[in-house]
Amino acid sequence: MGMKVRQPEGLAPLLSEENFEKLQGIMYIRHFEKGSCLFWEGDAANHLYYIMEGRVRTTKSADNGRTLTLYLHQQGDLIGQMDPFQDSVHNFSAEVTEDVKVGVIQRKDLEVLLWQNSDLAIEFMKWMGLMHRLTQTKFRDLIMFGKTGALCSLLIRLSNSYGTETEDGIFIDLKINNTELADMIGATRESVNRMLSELKKDGIISNQHGHMVIKDIAYLREVCHCENCPKQVCRM
């Protein structure tokens, strides 16, 4: 028997029930179809988006035309930028990969709410700190341990976000192709093909009906020098 899929916890667990209700009180609901964007890189950063249903991918464009996938967001996640600059713009794009229902929060409304509720402001700072730590660990993986280490770390993050324990290993309940994997670690599809082939040959991973199965996660942790970060940080 498999265990329930482990989902990212998102924003709600960081807030008290009362404060989460206050935050919901300033949201207005919008729906976006698959293939659309919540916002583009360079757009004014005057809204945040709380995902109620569906999935969103945030990406960053490079000068050479390549796109780096930063995060895979799903139900419970809050997307957007909060910084001290009033004329701030988004430095990434948010692409809808599965029809979404979002709660849109105007930045000015959020600032008033945080000013009026110091306990909410402290809890919101915890979310911001968690997002910064998540970003730092992703860049650590990309910079310090090479493409192989970054790929192994990515597979661990996928297992934490979309993994189900089975007799055969950890089943990744998200179909993802090698090009998408390459975009997440700044590598070429060919290099990812080669690295995955080696992992399959060594029995570390396998494929099952188009889904990836991790058979030896201890090996992946060794390659990427896993620091046993909390699951809220080691996620997509």
C-alpha positions as protocol buffer text, in pm:
chain_id: "A"
residue {
  index: 1
  type: MET
  ca { x: 0 y: 0 z: 0 }
}
residue {
  index: 2
  type: GLY
  ca { x: 135 y: 345 z: -93 }
}
residue {
  index: 3
  type: MET
  ca { x: 140 y: 638 z: 139 }
}
residue {
  index: 4
  type: LYS
  ca { x: -46 y: 958 z: 67 }
}
residue {
  index: 5
  type: VAL
  ca { x: 137 y: 1198 z: -165 }
}
residue {
  index: 6
  type: ARG
  ca { x: 342 y: 1443 z: 39 }
}
residue {
  index: 7
  type: GLN
  ca { x: 241 y: 1792 z: -68 }
}
residue {
  index: 8
  type: PRO
  ca { x: 423 y: 2118 z: 8 }
}
residue {
  index: 9
  type: GLU
  ca { x: 269 y: 2283 z: 312 }
}
residue {
  index: 10
  type: GLY
  ca { x: 242 y: 2628 z: 160 }
}
residue {
  index: 11
  type: LEU
  ca { x: 152 y: 2949 z: 344 }
}
residue {
  index: 12
  type: ALA
  ca { x: -138 y: 2849 z: 571 }
}
residue {
  index: 13
  type: PRO
  ca { x: 64 y: 2645 z: 828 }
}
residue {
  index: 14
  type: LEU
  ca { x: 282 y: 2950 z: 895 }
}
residue {
  index: 15
  type: LEU
  ca { x: -20 y: 3163 z: 993 }
}
residue {
  index: 16
  type: SER
  ca { x: -265 y: 3132 z: 1278 }
}
residue {
  index: 17
  type: GLU
  ca { x: -620 y: 3044 z: 1171 }
}
residue {
  index: 18
  type: GLU
  ca { x: -737 y: 3393 z: 1264 }
}
residue {
  index: 19
  type: ASN
  ca { x: -464 y: 3567 z: 1065 }
}
residue {
  index: 20
  type: PHE
  ca { x: -514 y: 3341 z: 765 }
}
residue {
  index: 21
  type: GLU
  ca { x: -883 y: 3441 z: 764 }
}
residue {
  index: 22
  type: LYS
  ca { x: -780 y: 3809 z: 774 }
}
residue {
  index: 23
  type: LEU
  ca { x: -557 y: 3752 z: 474 }
}
residue {
  index: 24
  type: GLN
  ca { x: -837 y: 3575 z: 288 }
}
residue {
  index: 25
  type: GLY
  ca { x: -1058 y: 3875 z: 364 }
}
residue {
  index: 26
  type: ILE
  ca { x: -855 y: 4102 z: 133 }
}
residue {
  index: 27
  type: MET
  ca { x: -835 y: 3851 z: -155 }
}
residue {
  index: 28
  type: TYR
  ca { x: -1049 y: 3859 z: -467 }
}
residue {
  index: 29
  type: ILE
  ca { x: -1088 y: 3544 z: -674 }
}
residue {
  index: 30
  type: ARG
  ca { x: -966 y: 3502 z: -1031 }
}
residue {
  index: 31
  type: HIS
  ca { x: -933 y: 3205 z: -1265 }
}
residue {
  index: 32
  type: PHE
  ca { x: -654 y: 3153 z: -1519 }
}
residue {
  index: 33
  type: GLU
  ca { x: -641 y: 2887 z: -1789 }
}
residue {
  index: 34
  type: LYS
  ca { x: -347 y: 2659 z: -1862 }
}
residue {
  index: 35
  type: GLY
  ca { x: -97 y: 2834 z: -2086 }
}
residue {
  index: 36
  type: SER
  ca { x: -172 y: 3183 z: -1958 }
}
residue {
  index: 37
  type: CYS
  ca { x: 40 y: 3391 z: -1718 }
}
residue {
  index: 38
  type: LEU
  ca { x: -38 y: 3543 z: -1379 }
}
residue {
  index: 39
  type: PHE
  ca { x: 227 y: 3803 z: -1459 }
}
residue {
  index: 40
  type: TRP
  ca { x: 532 y: 3852 z: -1681 }
}
residue {
  index: 41
  type: GLU
  ca { x: 888 y: 3939 z: -1592 }
}
residue {
  index: 42
  type: GLY
  ca { x: 904 y: 4321 z: -1584 }
}
residue {
  index: 43
  type: ASP
  ca { x: 537 y: 4371 z: -1484 }
}
residue {
  index: 44
  type: ALA
  ca { x: 467 y: 4594 z: -1184 }
}
residue {
  index: 45
  type: ALA
  ca { x: 490 y: 4390 z: -862 }
}
residue {
  index: 46
  type: ASN
  ca { x: 174 y: 4526 z: -703 }
}
residue {
  index: 47
  type: HIS
  ca { x: -14 y: 4199 z: -645 }
}
residue {
  index: 48
  type: LEU
  ca { x: 42 y: 3865 z: -475 }
}
residue {
  index: 49
  type: TYR
  ca { x: -136 y: 3545 z: -575 }
}
residue {
  index: 50
  type: TYR
  ca { x: -251 y: 3270 z: -338 }
}
residue {
  index: 51
  type: ILE
  ca { x: -307 y: 2942 z: -524 }
}
residue {
  index: 52
  type: MET
  ca { x: -635 y: 2778 z: -425 }
}
residue {
  index: 53
  type: GLU
  ca { x: -642 y: 2523 z: -706 }
}
residue {
  index: 54
  type: GLY
  ca { x: -409 y: 2425 z: -991 }
}
residue {
  index: 55
  type: ARG
  ca { x: -37 y: 2466 z: -1058 }
}
residue {
  index: 56
  type: VAL
  ca { x: 195 y: 2750 z: -1162 }
}
residue {
  index: 57
  type: ARG
  ca { x: 557 y: 2753 z: -1276 }
}
residue {
  index: 58
  type: THR
  ca { x: 779 y: 3056 z: -1214 }
}
residue {
  index: 59
  type: THR
  ca { x: 1056 y: 3112 z: -1468 }
}
residue {
  index: 60
  type: LYS
  ca { x: 1347 y: 3347 z: -1534 }
}
residue {
  index: 61
  type: SER
  ca { x: 1464 y: 3442 z: -1883 }
}
residue {
  index: 62
  type: ALA
  ca { x: 1835 y: 3451 z: -1969 }
}
residue {
  index: 63
  type: ASP
  ca { x: 2012 y: 3674 z: -2221 }
}
residue {
  index: 64
  type: ASN
  ca { x: 2084 y: 3375 z: -2445 }
}
residue {
  index: 65
  type: GLY
  ca { x: 1713 y: 3303 z: -2483 }
}
residue {
  index: 66
  type: ARG
  ca { x: 1704 y: 3011 z: -2240 }
}
residue {
  index: 67
  type: THR
  ca { x: 1450 y: 2989 z: -1961 }
}
residue {
  index: 68
  type: LEU
  ca { x: 1530 y: 2868 z: -1610 }
}
residue {
  index: 69
  type: THR
  ca { x: 1244 y: 2720 z: -1408 }
}
residue {
  index: 70
  type: LEU
  ca { x: 1268 y: 2855 z: -1052 }
}
residue {
  index: 71
  type: TYR
  ca { x: 972 y: 2691 z: -876 }
}
residue {
  index: 72
  type: LEU
  ca { x: 676 y: 2463 z: -933 }
}
residue {
  index: 73
  type: HIS
  ca { x: 391 y: 2607 z: -725 }
}
residue {
  index: 74
  type: GLN
  ca { x: 64 y: 2440 z: -631 }
}
residue {
  index: 75
  type: GLN
  ca { x: -230 y: 2465 z: -391 }
}
residue {
  index: 76
  type: GLY
  ca { x: -141 y: 2658 z: -76 }
}
residue {
  index: 77
  type: ASP
  ca { x: 149 y: 2857 z: -223 }
}
residue {
  index: 78
  type: LEU
  ca { x: 171 y: 3236 z: -229 }
}
residue {
  index: 79
  type: ILE
  ca { x: 345 y: 3389 z: -532 }
}
residue {
  index: 80
  type: GLY
  ca { x: 475 y: 3740 z: -571 }
}
residue {
  index: 81
  type: GLN
  ca { x: 735 y: 3990 z: -453 }
}
residue {
  index: 82
  type: MET
  ca { x: 737 y: 4198 z: -137 }
}
residue {
  index: 83
  type: ASP
  ca { x: 1021 y: 4447 z: -117 }
}
residue {
  index: 84
  type: PRO
  ca { x: 1060 y: 4807 z: 8 }
}
residue {
  index: 85
  type: PHE
  ca { x: 1058 y: 4966 z: -337 }
}
residue {
  index: 86
  type: GLN
  ca { x: 724 y: 5115 z: -442 }
}
residue {
  index: 87
  type: ASP
  ca { x: 808 y: 5093 z: -814 }
}
residue {
  index: 88
  type: SER
  ca { x: 923 y: 4731 z: -791 }
}
residue {
  index: 89
  type: VAL
  ca { x: 876 y: 4501 z: -1091 }
}
residue {
  index: 90
  type: HIS
  ca { x: 865 y: 4122 z: -1108 }
}
residue {
  index: 91
  type: ASN
  ca { x: 1201 y: 3966 z: -1191 }
}
residue {
  index: 92
  type: PHE
  ca { x: 1038 y: 3639 z: -1299 }
}
residue {
  index: 93
  type: SER
  ca { x: 727 y: 3521 z: -1484 }
}
residue {
  index: 94
  type: ALA
  ca { x: 447 y: 3301 z: -1348 }
}
residue {
  index: 95
  type: GLU
  ca { x: 313 y: 3058 z: -1611 }
}
residue {
  index: 96
  type: VAL
  ca { x: -4 y: 2855 z: -1551 }
}
residue {
  index: 97
  type: THR
  ca { x: 65 y: 2484 z: -1611 }
}
residue {
  index: 98
  type: GLU
  ca { x: -274 y: 2362 z: -1487 }
}
residue {
  index: 99
  type: ASP
  ca { x: -596 y: 2568 z: -1470 }
}
residue {
  index: 100
  type: VAL
  ca { x: -578 y: 2771 z: -1151 }
}
residue {
  index: 101
  type: LYS
  ca { x: -804 y: 2949 z: -908 }
}
residue {
  index: 102
  type: VAL
  ca { x: -614 y: 3218 z: -719 }
}
residue {
  index: 103
  type: GLY
  ca { x: -682 y: 3468 z: -447 }
}
residue {
  index: 104
  type: VAL
  ca { x: -536 y: 3799 z: -565 }
}
residue {
  index: 105
  type: ILE
  ca { x: -399 y: 4033 z: -297 }
}
residue {
  index: 106
  type: GLN
  ca { x: -329 y: 4398 z: -375 }
}
residue {
  index: 107
  type: ARG
  ca { x: 2 y: 4503 z: -228 }
}
residue {
  index: 108
  type: LYS
  ca { x: -142 y: 4824 z: -80 }
}
residue {
  index: 109
  type: ASP
  ca { x: -418 y: 4628 z: 96 }
}
residue {
  index: 110
  type: LEU
  ca { x: -163 y: 4383 z: 236 }
}
residue {
  index: 111
  type: GLU
  ca { x: 57 y: 4666 z: 365 }
}
residue {
  index: 112
  type: VAL
  ca { x: -238 y: 4817 z: 553 }
}
residue {
  index: 113
  type: LEU
  ca { x: -333 y: 4477 z: 697 }
}
residue {
  index: 114
  type: LEU
  ca { x: 23 y: 4410 z: 815 }
}
residue {
  index: 115
  type: TRP
  ca { x: 45 y: 4759 z: 967 }
}
residue {
  index: 116
  type: GLN
  ca { x: -278 y: 4698 z: 1160 }
}
residue {
  index: 117
  type: ASN
  ca { x: -185 y: 4347 z: 1279 }
}
residue {
  index: 118
  type: SER
  ca { x: 165 y: 4308 z: 1420 }
}
residue {
  index: 119
  type: ASP
  ca { x: 123 y: 3935 z: 1488 }
}
residue {
  index: 120
  type: LEU
  ca { x: 28 y: 3879 z: 1123 }
}
residue {
  index: 121
  type: ALA
  ca { x: 330 y: 4086 z: 1017 }
}
residue {
  index: 122
  type: ILE
  ca { x: 561 y: 3859 z: 1219 }
}
residue {
  index: 123
  type: GLU
  ca { x: 404 y: 3544 z: 1072 }
}
residue {
  index: 124
  type: PHE
  ca { x: 427 y: 3691 z: 722 }
}
residue {
  index: 125
  type: MET
  ca { x: 797 y: 3756 z: 782 }
}
residue {
  index: 126
  type: LYS
  ca { x: 837 y: 3384 z: 852 }
}
residue {
  index: 127
  type: TRP
  ca { x: 696 y: 3308 z: 507 }
}
residue {
  index: 128
  type: MET
  ca { x: 934 y: 3557 z: 347 }
}
residue {
  index: 129
  type: GLY
  ca { x: 1227 y: 3405 z: 536 }
}
residue {
  index: 130
  type: LEU
  ca { x: 1126 y: 3056 z: 426 }
}
residue {
  index: 131
  type: MET
  ca { x: 1112 y: 3165 z: 61 }
}
residue {
  index: 132
  type: HIS
  ca { x: 1457 y: 3324 z: 87 }
}
residue {
  index: 133
  type: ARG
  ca { x: 1599 y: 3005 z: 238 }
}
residue {
  index: 134
  type: LEU
  ca { x: 1438 y: 2796 z: -35 }
}
residue {
  index: 135
  type: THR
  ca { x: 1596 y: 3016 z: -301 }
}
residue {
  index: 136
  type: GLN
  ca { x: 1935 y: 3002 z: -131 }
}
residue {
  index: 137
  type: THR
  ca { x: 1936 y: 2622 z: -116 }
}
residue {
  index: 138
  type: LYS
  ca { x: 1845 y: 2596 z: -484 }
}
residue {
  index: 139
  type: PHE
  ca { x: 2131 y: 2825 z: -586 }
}
residue {
  index: 140
  type: ARG
  ca { x: 2362 y: 2632 z: -353 }
}
residue {
  index: 141
  type: ASP
  ca { x: 2280 y: 2312 z: -540 }
}
residue {
  index: 142
  type: LEU
  ca { x: 2335 y: 2473 z: -881 }
}
residue {
  index: 143
  type: ILE
  ca { x: 2662 y: 2644 z: -795 }
}
residue {
  index: 144
  type: MET
  ca { x: 2844 y: 2411 z: -556 }
}
residue {
  index: 145
  type: PHE
  ca { x: 2782 y: 2054 z: -672 }
}
residue {
  index: 146
  type: GLY
  ca { x: 2777 y: 2068 z: -1051 }
}
residue {
  index: 147
  type: LYS
  ca { x: 2504 y: 1951 z: -1285 }
}
residue {
  index: 148
  type: THR
  ca { x: 2496 y: 1597 z: -1146 }
}
residue {
  index: 149
  type: GLY
  ca { x: 2458 y: 1722 z: -790 }
}
residue {
  index: 150
  type: ALA
  ca { x: 2192 y: 1970 z: -899 }
}
residue {
  index: 151
  type: LEU
  ca { x: 1998 y: 1695 z: -1077 }
}
residue {
  index: 152
  type: CYS
  ca { x: 2016 y: 1464 z: -774 }
}
residue {
  index: 153
  type: SER
  ca { x: 1894 y: 1747 z: -552 }
}
residue {
  index: 154
  type: LEU
  ca { x: 1612 y: 1817 z: -798 }
}
residue {
  index: 155
  type: LEU
  ca { x: 1501 y: 1452 z: -783 }
}
residue {
  index: 156
  type: ILE
  ca { x: 1496 y: 1468 z: -402 }
}
residue {
  index: 157
  type: ARG
  ca { x: 1285 y: 1785 z: -416 }
}
residue {
  index: 158
  type: LEU
  ca { x: 1044 y: 1618 z: -659 }
}
residue {
  index: 159
  type: SER
  ca { x: 1012 y: 1324 z: -421 }
}
residue {
  index: 160
  type: ASN
  ca { x: 930 y: 1557 z: -130 }
}
residue {
  index: 161
  type: SER
  ca { x: 674 y: 1754 z: -331 }
}
residue {
  index: 162
  type: TYR
  ca { x: 512 y: 1484 z: -544 }
}
residue {
  index: 163
  type: GLY
  ca { x: 640 y: 1153 z: -407 }
}
residue {
  index: 164
  type: THR
  ca { x: 444 y: 848 z: -294 }
}
residue {
  index: 165
  type: GLU
  ca { x: 615 y: 562 z: -109 }
}
residue {
  index: 166
  type: THR
  ca { x: 561 y: 228 z: -287 }
}
residue {
  index: 167
  type: GLU
  ca { x: 720 y: -117 z: -276 }
}
residue {
  index: 168
  type: ASP
  ca { x: 924 y: -28 z: -585 }
}
residue {
  index: 169
  type: GLY
  ca { x: 1050 y: 303 z: -446 }
}
residue {
  index: 170
  type: ILE
  ca { x: 928 y: 663 z: -439 }
}
residue {
  index: 171
  type: PHE
  ca { x: 678 y: 716 z: -723 }
}
residue {
  index: 172
  type: ILE
  ca { x: 680 y: 1074 z: -859 }
}
residue {
  index: 173
  type: ASP
  ca { x: 317 y: 1163 z: -926 }
}
residue {
  index: 174
  type: LEU
  ca { x: 406 y: 1433 z: -1177 }
}
residue {
  index: 175
  type: LYS
  ca { x: 491 y: 1366 z: -1538 }
}
residue {
  index: 176
  type: ILE
  ca { x: 794 y: 1571 z: -1631 }
}
residue {
  index: 177
  type: ASN
  ca { x: 1015 y: 1540 z: -1939 }
}
residue {
  index: 178
  type: ASN
  ca { x: 1391 y: 1575 z: -1966 }
}
residue {
  index: 179
  type: THR
  ca { x: 1370 y: 1920 z: -2125 }
}
residue {
  index: 180
  type: GLU
  ca { x: 1174 y: 2047 z: -1825 }
}
residue {
  index: 181
  type: LEU
  ca { x: 1427 y: 1889 z: -1589 }
}
residue {
  index: 182
  type: ALA
  ca { x: 1706 y: 2060 z: -1782 }
}
residue {
  index: 183
  type: ASP
  ca { x: 1533 y: 2398 z: -1748 }
}
residue {
  index: 184
  type: MET
  ca { x: 1526 y: 2352 z: -1370 }
}
residue {
  index: 185
  type: ILE
  ca { x: 1901 y: 2311 z: -1333 }
}
residue {
  index: 186
  type: GLY
  ca { x: 2029 y: 2524 z: -1621 }
}
residue {
  index: 187
  type: ALA
  ca { x: 2157 y: 2226 z: -1818 }
}
residue {
  index: 188
  type: THR
  ca { x: 2105 y: 2099 z: -2172 }
}
residue {
  index: 189
  type: ARG
  ca { x: 1854 y: 1825 z: -2248 }
}
residue {
  index: 190
  type: GLU
  ca { x: 2137 y: 1608 z: -2382 }
}
residue {
  index: 191
  type: SER
  ca { x: 2335 y: 1628 z: -2057 }
}
residue {
  index: 192
  type: VAL
  ca { x: 2023 y: 1545 z: -1854 }
}
residue {
  index: 193
  type: ASN
  ca { x: 1953 y: 1248 z: -2085 }
}
residue {
  index: 194
  type: ARG
  ca { x: 2306 y: 1121 z: -2019 }
}
residue {
  index: 195
  type: MET
  ca { x: 2288 y: 1168 z: -1641 }
}
residue {
  index: 196
  type: LEU
  ca { x: 1948 y: 1000 z: -1614 }
}
residue {
  index: 197
  type: SER
  ca { x: 2067 y: 708 z: -1827 }
}
residue {
  index: 198
  type: GLU
  ca { x: 2358 y: 655 z: -1589 }
}
residue {
  index: 199
  type: LEU
  ca { x: 2127 y: 667 z: -1286 }
}
residue {
  index: 200
  type: LYS
  ca { x: 1894 y: 413 z: -1450 }
}
residue {
  index: 201
  type: LYS
  ca { x: 2187 y: 188 z: -1540 }
}
residue {
  index: 202
  type: ASP
  ca { x: 2303 y: 192 z: -1178 }
}
residue {
  index: 203
  type: GLY
  ca { x: 1951 y: 114 z: -1051 }
}
residue {
  index: 204
  type: ILE
  ca { x: 1908 y: 447 z: -873 }
}
residue {
  index: 205
  type: ILE
  ca { x: 1592 y: 544 z: -1065 }
}
residue {
  index: 206
  type: SER
  ca { x: 1350 y: 379 z: -1307 }
}
residue {
  index: 207
  type: ASN
  ca { x: 1050 y: 468 z: -1522 }
}
residue {
  index: 208
  type: GLN
  ca { x: 696 y: 345 z: -1465 }
}
residue {
  index: 209
  type: HIS
  ca { x: 426 y: 437 z: -1719 }
}
residue {
  index: 210
  type: GLY
  ca { x: 591 y: 770 z: -1794 }
}
residue {
  index: 211
  type: HIS
  ca { x: 654 y: 852 z: -1428 }
}
residue {
  index: 212
  type: MET
  ca { x: 987 y: 849 z: -1251 }
}
residue {
  index: 213
  type: VAL
  ca { x: 1051 y: 613 z: -958 }
}
residue {
  index: 214
  type: ILE
  ca { x: 1339 y: 679 z: -717 }
}
residue {
  index: 215
  type: LYS
  ca { x: 1477 y: 347 z: -596 }
}
residue {
  index: 216
  type: ASP
  ca { x: 1783 y: 465 z: -400 }
}
residue {
  index: 217
  type: ILE
  ca { x: 1731 y: 810 z: -253 }
}
residue {
  index: 218
  type: ALA
  ca { x: 2028 y: 763 z: -17 }
}
residue {
  index: 219
  type: TYR
  ca { x: 2259 y: 765 z: -320 }
}
residue {
  index: 220
  type: LEU
  ca { x: 2105 y: 1092 z: -444 }
}
residue {
  index: 221
  type: ARG
  ca { x: 2156 y: 1249 z: -101 }
}
residue {
  index: 222
  type: GLU
  ca { x: 2520 y: 1145 z: -99 }
}
residue {
  index: 223
  type: VAL
  ca { x: 2591 y: 1293 z: -443 }
}
residue {
  index: 224
  type: CYS
  ca { x: 2436 y: 1633 z: -363 }
}
residue {
  index: 225
  type: HIS
  ca { x: 2581 y: 1647 z: -10 }
}
residue {
  index: 226
  type: CYS
  ca { x: 2230 y: 1658 z: 138 }
}
residue {
  index: 227
  type: GLU
  ca { x: 2208 y: 1875 z: 450 }
}
residue {
  index: 228
  type: ASN
  ca { x: 1874 y: 1723 z: 559 }
}
residue {
  index: 229
  type: CYS
  ca { x: 1688 y: 2051 z: 521 }
}
residue {
  index: 230
  type: PRO
  ca { x: 1326 y: 2061 z: 644 }
}
residue {
  index: 231
  type: LYS
  ca { x: 1071 y: 1943 z: 387 }
}
residue {
  index: 232
  type: GLN
  ca { x: 931 y: 2298 z: 367 }
}
residue {
  index: 233
  type: VAL
  ca { x: 1270 y: 2404 z: 224 }
}
residue {
  index: 234
  type: CYS
  ca { x: 1361 y: 2091 z: 24 }
}
residue {
  index: 235
  type: ARG
  ca { x: 1071 y: 2121 z: -218 }
}
residue {
  index: 236
  type: MET
  ca { x: 990 y: 2239 z: -568 }
}
